[in-house]
Amino acid sequence: MTDKRKPVRVWCDGCYDMVHFGHANSLRQAKALGDYLVVGVHTDEEITKHKGPPVFTEQERYKMVRGIKWVDQVVEGAPYVTTLETLNKYDCDFCVHGDDITMTADGIDTYHLVKAAGRYKEVQRTAGVSTTDLVGRMLLMTRGHFKQGDSEYSIDREPSANMGQDRSARSPWTGCSKFLPTTQKIIQFSDGKSAQPSDKIVYVAGAFDLFHVGHLDFLEVAKKEGDYLIVGLHTDPAVNRYKFGNHPIMNLHERVLSVLACKYVNEVVIGAPYEVTKDLMEHFNVSIVCHGQTSIMPCENGADPYAEPKRQNKFKLLNSGNDMTTEKIVERIILHRSQE
Ligand code: CTP
Ligand code: C5P
């Protein structure tokens, strides 16, 4: 018997500035409450009016939300206060938001209309991550934060005490990262599909720190090289070795969820070796290894990390046409602060 039930259409809206896995997790939960997820994203003008200018432009923010795998449709320039007209226009049954209050510049709950009409549902906000907290990490981390030779998960506690600004996000256990990763979260974010024997497997590796539009555009072109995309994520000490200073800003667990939320990604290697070895390529049956336009840092012993795929004629440099980097985001934030 075919299912004649009318599909449940769910509405979410927000700024989605500096999209992180907390946003992705709220969209995942919202999608699970229905069948089709419509996400309204506010314009730069509207956000500036109510809470100050966003770091990312509306075009970048629309693209990032479209890149999240639970999103079916993005509505550009959605109003800050969610109205019943908006829900009706997109044929949405109800609106979903995290369990925090969002106010307009005049102190009005942006969901008061949909709440009064009984067309509002709440999902649990992801503890331990917020844009404010990430900005805090970027601005306040000292250069010595990740020390060379530290073990994978050890975190320097002294500077971390000054780091995040989101008090609800603090944890005495995880230092600078206040997010507590669980296997359950990884399962929820994973698409659970294994590669088919006939699939052409694409492998890319990197830091993917503060997952941004540059990464998204790169993964989109990488996915087009085959059928199944595997992303290898380097460990925190490995990233710190080649990116220096404060990097990575998000730890390995956080980076795993950010990358898994991307619709082009099928699988993630949690703590991939820096060098793409013969073993790794055989293990995952890799057909092609890709890298974007950023420079390729040598391995600790000076070797080219892509020597093996190059030898096998399975290496390709890709150009997504997007030159965004994590460093540029930090520069934007510093510029922002100086203009406040
Ligand atoms: N959200 C969440 N968990 C977080 C951060 C955000 O569930 N850690 C949810 C919000 O509750 C909302 C949606 O993501 O339903 C979009 O929120 P948005 O307006 O973009 O962001 P903020 O709530 O301001 O979050 P942040 O401070 O991280 O930007
Ligand atoms: O710098 P990171 O290790 O996070 O980059 C991961 C991958 O994304 C690399 O292959 C890099 O070249 C690519 N990338 C890109 N365009 C950007 C940023 C990253 O192609 N703007």
Coordinates of C-alpha atoms and ligand atoms in Angstrom, one line a residue:
M1 CA 0.0 0.0 0.0
T2 CA 1.4 3.4 -0.9
D3 CA 1.6 6.1 1.8
K4 CA -1.1 8.7 1.0
R5 CA -0.3 10.8 4.1
K6 CA 0.4 14.5 3.2
P7 CA 4.2 15.1 3.8
V8 CA 4.8 17.2 6.9
R9 CA 6.7 20.4 5.9
V10 CA 8.8 22.0 8.6
W11 CA 10.0 25.6 8.8
C12 CA 13.2 26.8 10.5
D13 CA 14.8 30.2 10.3
G14 CA 17.8 32.1 11.5
C15 CA 21.0 34.1 10.7
Y16 CA 23.2 31.0 10.2
D17 CA 26.3 33.2 10.4
M18 CA 29.5 31.2 10.8
V19 CA 27.5 28.0 10.4
H20 CA 28.6 25.3 12.9
F21 CA 27.5 21.8 13.8
G22 CA 25.1 23.2 16.4
H23 CA 23.1 24.8 13.6
A24 CA 23.4 21.6 11.6
N25 CA 22.2 19.6 14.6
S26 CA 19.1 21.8 15.1
L27 CA 18.3 21.3 11.4
R28 CA 18.8 17.6 11.7
Q29 CA 16.3 17.5 14.6
A30 CA 13.8 19.7 12.8
K31 CA 13.9 17.5 9.7
A32 CA 13.3 14.4 12.0
L33 CA 10.0 16.1 13.0
G34 CA 8.7 16.0 9.5
D35 CA 9.4 15.1 5.9
Y36 CA 10.5 18.2 4.1
L37 CA 12.6 21.0 5.6
V38 CA 12.4 24.6 4.5
V39 CA 15.0 27.0 6.0
G40 CA 14.6 30.8 5.9
V41 CA 17.8 32.8 6.2
H42 CA 17.8 36.5 7.0
T43 CA 19.4 39.2 4.9
D44 CA 22.5 41.1 6.0
E45 CA 20.3 44.3 6.4
E46 CA 17.8 42.5 8.6
I47 CA 20.5 41.0 10.9
T48 CA 22.4 44.3 11.1
K49 CA 19.2 46.0 12.3
H50 CA 18.5 43.5 15.0
K51 CA 21.8 42.2 16.3
G52 CA 24.7 43.9 14.4
P53 CA 26.4 43.0 11.1
P54 CA 27.1 39.3 10.3
V55 CA 30.6 38.1 9.5
F56 CA 29.5 36.2 6.4
T57 CA 27.5 37.8 3.5
E58 CA 24.0 36.7 2.8
Q59 CA 25.1 34.9 -0.4
E60 CA 27.7 32.9 1.6
R61 CA 25.2 32.1 4.4
Y62 CA 22.5 30.9 1.9
K63 CA 25.1 28.7 0.3
M64 CA 26.3 27.2 3.6
V65 CA 22.7 26.3 4.7
R66 CA 22.1 24.7 1.2
G67 CA 25.2 22.6 1.9
I68 CA 23.7 21.0 5.0
K69 CA 22.4 17.5 4.2
W70 CA 19.0 17.8 6.0
V71 CA 18.0 20.9 4.2
D72 CA 15.5 20.5 1.3
Q73 CA 14.9 24.2 0.4
V74 CA 16.4 27.6 1.4
V75 CA 14.2 30.7 1.4
E76 CA 16.5 33.8 1.0
G77 CA 15.7 36.9 2.9
A78 CA 13.2 35.5 5.4
P79 CA 11.7 38.0 7.9
Y80 CA 13.3 38.3 11.3
V81 CA 9.9 37.8 13.1
T82 CA 8.4 34.5 11.9
T83 CA 4.8 35.2 10.6
L84 CA 1.9 32.8 9.9
E85 CA 1.9 34.3 6.4
T86 CA 5.4 33.0 5.9
L87 CA 4.5 29.5 7.1
N88 CA 1.4 29.5 4.9
K89 CA 3.3 30.8 1.8
Y90 CA 5.7 27.8 2.0
D91 CA 3.0 25.4 3.1
C92 CA 4.8 24.6 6.3
D93 CA 2.9 23.0 9.2
F94 CA 5.0 24.4 12.0
C95 CA 8.2 26.2 12.8
V96 CA 11.1 24.7 14.8
H97 CA 13.7 26.5 16.8
G98 CA 16.3 25.7 19.5
D99 CA 15.3 26.1 23.2
D100 CA 16.7 29.6 23.5
I101 CA 14.8 32.9 23.1
T102 CA 15.5 35.1 20.1
M103 CA 14.6 38.7 20.3
T104 CA 14.2 41.6 17.9
A105 CA 16.0 44.9 18.5
D106 CA 12.9 46.0 20.4
G107 CA 13.0 43.0 22.7
I108 CA 10.1 41.1 21.1
D109 CA 10.3 37.3 20.9
T110 CA 10.7 36.6 17.2
Y111 CA 8.4 33.5 17.5
H112 CA 5.5 35.1 19.5
L113 CA 3.1 34.8 16.5
V114 CA 3.8 31.2 15.7
K115 CA 3.8 30.3 19.4
A116 CA 0.4 31.9 19.9
A117 CA -1.0 30.0 16.9
G118 CA 0.3 26.7 18.2
R119 CA 2.5 26.2 15.2
Y120 CA 5.9 26.2 17.1
K121 CA 8.0 23.3 18.2
E122 CA 11.3 23.3 20.1
V123 CA 14.4 21.2 19.8
Q124 CA 17.3 21.0 22.1
R125 CA 20.1 23.5 21.5
T126 CA 23.5 21.8 21.1
A127 CA 25.5 22.6 24.2
G128 CA 29.1 23.6 23.8
V129 CA 29.1 25.5 20.5
S130 CA 27.9 28.9 19.4
T131 CA 29.1 31.6 17.1
T132 CA 30.0 33.8 20.1
D133 CA 32.1 31.0 21.5
L134 CA 33.9 30.4 18.2
V135 CA 34.6 34.1 17.8
G136 CA 35.9 34.1 21.4
R137 CA 38.3 31.2 20.6
M138 CA 39.6 33.0 17.5
L139 CA 40.2 36.3 19.2
L140 CA 41.4 35.2 22.6
M141 CA 43.5 32.1 22.0
T142 CA 47.1 32.7 22.8
R143 CA 49.7 31.5 20.3
G144 CA 50.9 28.8 22.7
H145 CA 47.5 27.2 23.0
F146 CA 48.3 24.0 21.1
K147 CA 51.8 23.1 22.1
Q148 CA 54.0 21.0 19.8
G149 CA 54.2 17.4 21.1
D150 CA 51.0 17.5 23.0
S151 CA 49.0 14.4 22.8
E152 CA 46.0 14.3 20.5
Y153 CA 43.4 15.4 23.0
S154 CA 45.3 17.3 25.6
I155 CA 44.4 20.9 25.9
D156 CA 46.2 23.8 27.5
R157 CA 43.9 24.8 30.3
E158 CA 45.3 28.2 31.3
P159 CA 44.4 30.2 28.1
S160 CA 41.2 28.2 27.6
A161 CA 39.8 29.7 30.8
N162 CA 39.6 33.0 29.0
M163 CA 38.4 31.6 25.8
G164 CA 34.7 31.1 25.2
Q165 CA 32.2 33.8 26.0
D166 CA 29.2 31.6 26.0
R167 CA 28.9 30.6 29.7
S168 CA 26.4 27.8 29.1
A169 CA 29.0 26.2 26.8
R170 CA 31.7 25.8 29.5
S171 CA 33.0 22.5 30.6
P172 CA 35.7 21.8 33.2
W173 CA 36.6 18.6 31.3
T174 CA 37.2 19.6 27.8
G175 CA 39.2 22.8 28.2
C176 CA 38.8 25.0 25.2
S177 CA 36.3 22.7 23.6
K178 CA 33.1 22.6 25.6
F179 CA 31.4 20.1 23.3
L180 CA 31.2 16.6 24.6
P181 CA 31.4 14.2 21.6
T182 CA 29.6 10.9 21.7
T183 CA 29.3 8.0 19.3
Q184 CA 25.5 8.7 19.2
K185 CA 26.1 12.1 17.7
I186 CA 28.4 10.7 15.0
I187 CA 25.8 8.1 14.2
Q188 CA 23.1 10.7 13.9
F189 CA 25.3 12.8 11.6
S190 CA 26.5 10.0 9.4
D191 CA 24.5 8.9 6.3
G192 CA 25.2 5.3 7.1
K193 CA 25.7 4.4 3.4
S194 CA 28.7 2.2 2.5
A195 CA 30.4 2.6 -0.9
Q196 CA 29.1 0.2 -3.5
P197 CA 31.7 -2.0 -5.3
S198 CA 31.1 -0.1 -8.6
D199 CA 31.5 3.4 -6.9
K200 CA 34.4 5.6 -7.9
I201 CA 35.9 6.6 -4.6
V202 CA 37.3 10.1 -4.2
Y203 CA 39.6 10.9 -1.3
V204 CA 40.5 14.3 0.1
A205 CA 42.3 15.2 3.3
G206 CA 42.8 18.3 5.3
A207 CA 42.1 20.3 8.5
F208 CA 38.7 21.5 7.5
D209 CA 38.9 23.9 10.5
L210 CA 35.8 26.2 11.0
F211 CA 34.1 24.5 8.0
H212 CA 33.4 27.4 5.6
V213 CA 32.2 28.2 2.1
G214 CA 35.7 27.6 0.7
H215 CA 35.6 24.0 2.0
L216 CA 32.0 23.6 0.8
D217 CA 32.8 24.7 -2.8
F218 CA 35.9 22.5 -2.8
L219 CA 33.9 19.4 -1.6
E220 CA 31.3 20.1 -4.3
V221 CA 33.9 19.9 -7.1
A222 CA 35.6 16.9 -5.4
K223 CA 32.4 15.0 -5.3
K224 CA 31.9 15.5 -9.0
E225 CA 35.2 13.5 -9.6
G226 CA 33.4 10.3 -8.5
D227 CA 30.5 8.7 -6.7
Y228 CA 31.5 8.4 -3.1
L229 CA 33.5 11.1 -1.2
I230 CA 35.7 10.2 1.8
V231 CA 37.2 13.1 3.7
G232 CA 40.3 12.4 5.8
L233 CA 40.6 14.8 8.8
H234 CA 44.1 15.3 10.3
T235 CA 44.6 15.2 14.0
D236 CA 44.9 18.4 16.1
P237 CA 48.7 18.1 16.5
A238 CA 49.2 17.4 12.8
V239 CA 47.1 20.5 11.9
N240 CA 49.0 22.5 14.4
R241 CA 52.3 21.4 12.9
Y242 CA 51.5 22.7 9.4
K243 CA 49.2 25.6 10.2
F244 CA 51.1 26.9 13.2
G245 CA 49.9 29.3 15.8
N246 CA 46.4 28.8 17.3
H247 CA 45.2 26.2 14.8
P248 CA 43.1 24.2 14.8
I249 CA 40.3 26.4 16.3
M250 CA 37.9 23.5 16.3
N251 CA 39.2 20.2 17.7
L252 CA 39.0 16.9 15.7
H253 CA 35.6 15.8 17.1
E254 CA 34.0 19.2 16.2
R255 CA 35.6 19.1 12.8
V256 CA 34.2 15.6 12.2
L257 CA 30.6 16.7 12.8
S258 CA 31.0 19.9 10.7
V259 CA 32.3 17.9 7.7
L260 CA 29.7 15.0 8.2
A261 CA 26.9 17.6 8.1
C262 CA 27.9 18.5 4.5
K263 CA 25.7 17.0 1.8
Y264 CA 28.6 16.1 -0.5
V265 CA 30.4 13.9 2.1
N266 CA 29.8 10.2 2.5
E267 CA 32.4 9.2 5.0
V268 CA 35.0 10.7 7.3
V269 CA 38.4 9.3 8.4
I270 CA 38.7 10.5 12.0
G271 CA 42.4 11.4 12.4
A272 CA 43.7 10.5 8.9
P273 CA 47.5 10.0 8.4
Y274 CA 49.1 13.2 6.9
E275 CA 50.7 11.2 4.2
V276 CA 48.3 9.5 1.7
T277 CA 49.8 6.0 1.8
K278 CA 49.5 3.0 -0.5
D279 CA 47.8 1.2 2.4
L280 CA 45.2 3.9 2.8
M281 CA 44.4 4.0 -0.9
E282 CA 44.0 0.2 -1.0
H283 CA 42.0 0.1 2.2
F284 CA 39.4 2.5 0.8
N285 CA 39.7 1.4 -2.8
V286 CA 40.5 5.1 -3.7
S287 CA 40.3 6.0 -7.4
I288 CA 41.3 9.6 -7.2
V289 CA 42.9 11.8 -4.5
C290 CA 42.2 15.6 -4.8
H291 CA 43.6 18.8 -3.3
G292 CA 42.4 22.3 -3.8
Q293 CA 44.3 25.5 -4.5
T294 CA 45.9 25.9 -1.1
S295 CA 49.6 25.1 -0.7
I296 CA 50.6 21.6 0.1
M297 CA 52.7 21.4 3.2
P298 CA 55.4 18.7 3.3
C299 CA 55.3 15.8 5.8
E300 CA 57.5 16.0 8.9
N301 CA 60.3 14.2 7.1
G302 CA 60.0 16.7 4.2
A303 CA 58.2 14.2 1.8
D304 CA 55.3 15.1 -0.4
P305 CA 52.1 13.8 1.3
Y306 CA 50.7 13.0 -2.2
A307 CA 53.8 11.2 -3.6
E308 CA 52.0 7.8 -3.7
P309 CA 48.8 8.9 -5.5
K310 CA 50.9 11.0 -7.9
R311 CA 53.1 7.8 -8.6
Q312 CA 49.9 5.9 -9.3
N313 CA 48.6 8.7 -11.6
K314 CA 45.6 9.1 -9.3
F315 CA 46.1 12.7 -8.1
K316 CA 44.3 15.8 -9.3
L317 CA 44.4 19.5 -8.3
L318 CA 41.0 21.1 -8.2
N319 CA 40.0 24.7 -8.5
S320 CA 36.7 25.6 -6.9
G321 CA 37.2 29.3 -7.6
N322 CA 36.6 30.2 -4.0
D323 CA 39.7 31.5 -2.1
M324 CA 38.1 31.7 1.5
T325 CA 40.4 30.4 4.2
T326 CA 40.1 30.1 8.0
E327 CA 42.7 32.8 8.3
K328 CA 40.6 35.2 6.2
I329 CA 37.6 34.5 8.6
V330 CA 39.8 35.5 11.5
E331 CA 40.8 38.7 9.7
R332 CA 37.1 39.5 9.0
I333 CA 36.3 39.1 12.6
I334 CA 39.1 41.3 13.8
L335 CA 38.1 44.0 11.2
H336 CA 34.5 43.7 12.5
R337 CA 35.6 44.2 16.1
S338 CA 37.7 47.2 15.2
Q339 CA 34.6 48.8 13.6
E340 CA 32.2 48.3 16.5
Ligands
CTP1 N1 21.2 26.5 17.4 C1 21.4 25.3 18.2 N2 22.5 25.0 18.9 C2 23.5 25.9 18.9 C3 23.4 27.1 18.2 C4 22.3 27.4 17.4 O1 20.4 24.5 18.2 N3 24.6 25.6 19.6 C5 20.0 26.7 16.7 C6 19.2 27.9 17.2 O2 18.5 27.6 18.4 C7 18.3 28.2 16.0 C8 19.2 27.8 14.8 O3 20.3 27.1 15.4 O4 17.2 27.3 16.0 C9 19.6 29.0 14.0 O5 20.1 30.0 14.9 P1 20.8 31.4 14.5 O6 19.8 32.5 14.6 O7 21.6 31.3 13.3 O8 21.9 31.4 15.6 P2 22.0 31.6 17.1 O9 20.9 31.0 17.9 O10 22.3 33.1 17.3 O11 23.3 30.7 17.4 P3 24.8 31.2 17.4 O12 25.0 32.1 18.6 O13 25.6 30.0 17.5 O14 25.0 32.0 16.1
C5P2 O1 43.1 24.1 4.5 P1 42.4 22.8 4.7 O2 43.3 21.7 5.1 O3 41.2 22.9 5.6 O4 41.8 22.5 3.2 C1 41.2 21.2 3.0 C2 41.1 21.1 1.4 O5 40.2 22.1 0.9 C3 42.4 21.3 0.7 O6 42.4 20.4 -0.4 C4 42.3 22.7 0.2 O7 43.2 23.0 -0.9 C5 40.8 22.8 -0.1 N1 40.4 24.2 -0.1 C6 40.0 24.8 -1.3 N2 39.6 26.1 -1.4 C7 39.5 26.9 -0.2 C8 39.9 26.3 1.0 C9 40.3 25.0 1.0 O8 40.1 24.2 -2.4 N3 39.1 28.1 -0.3

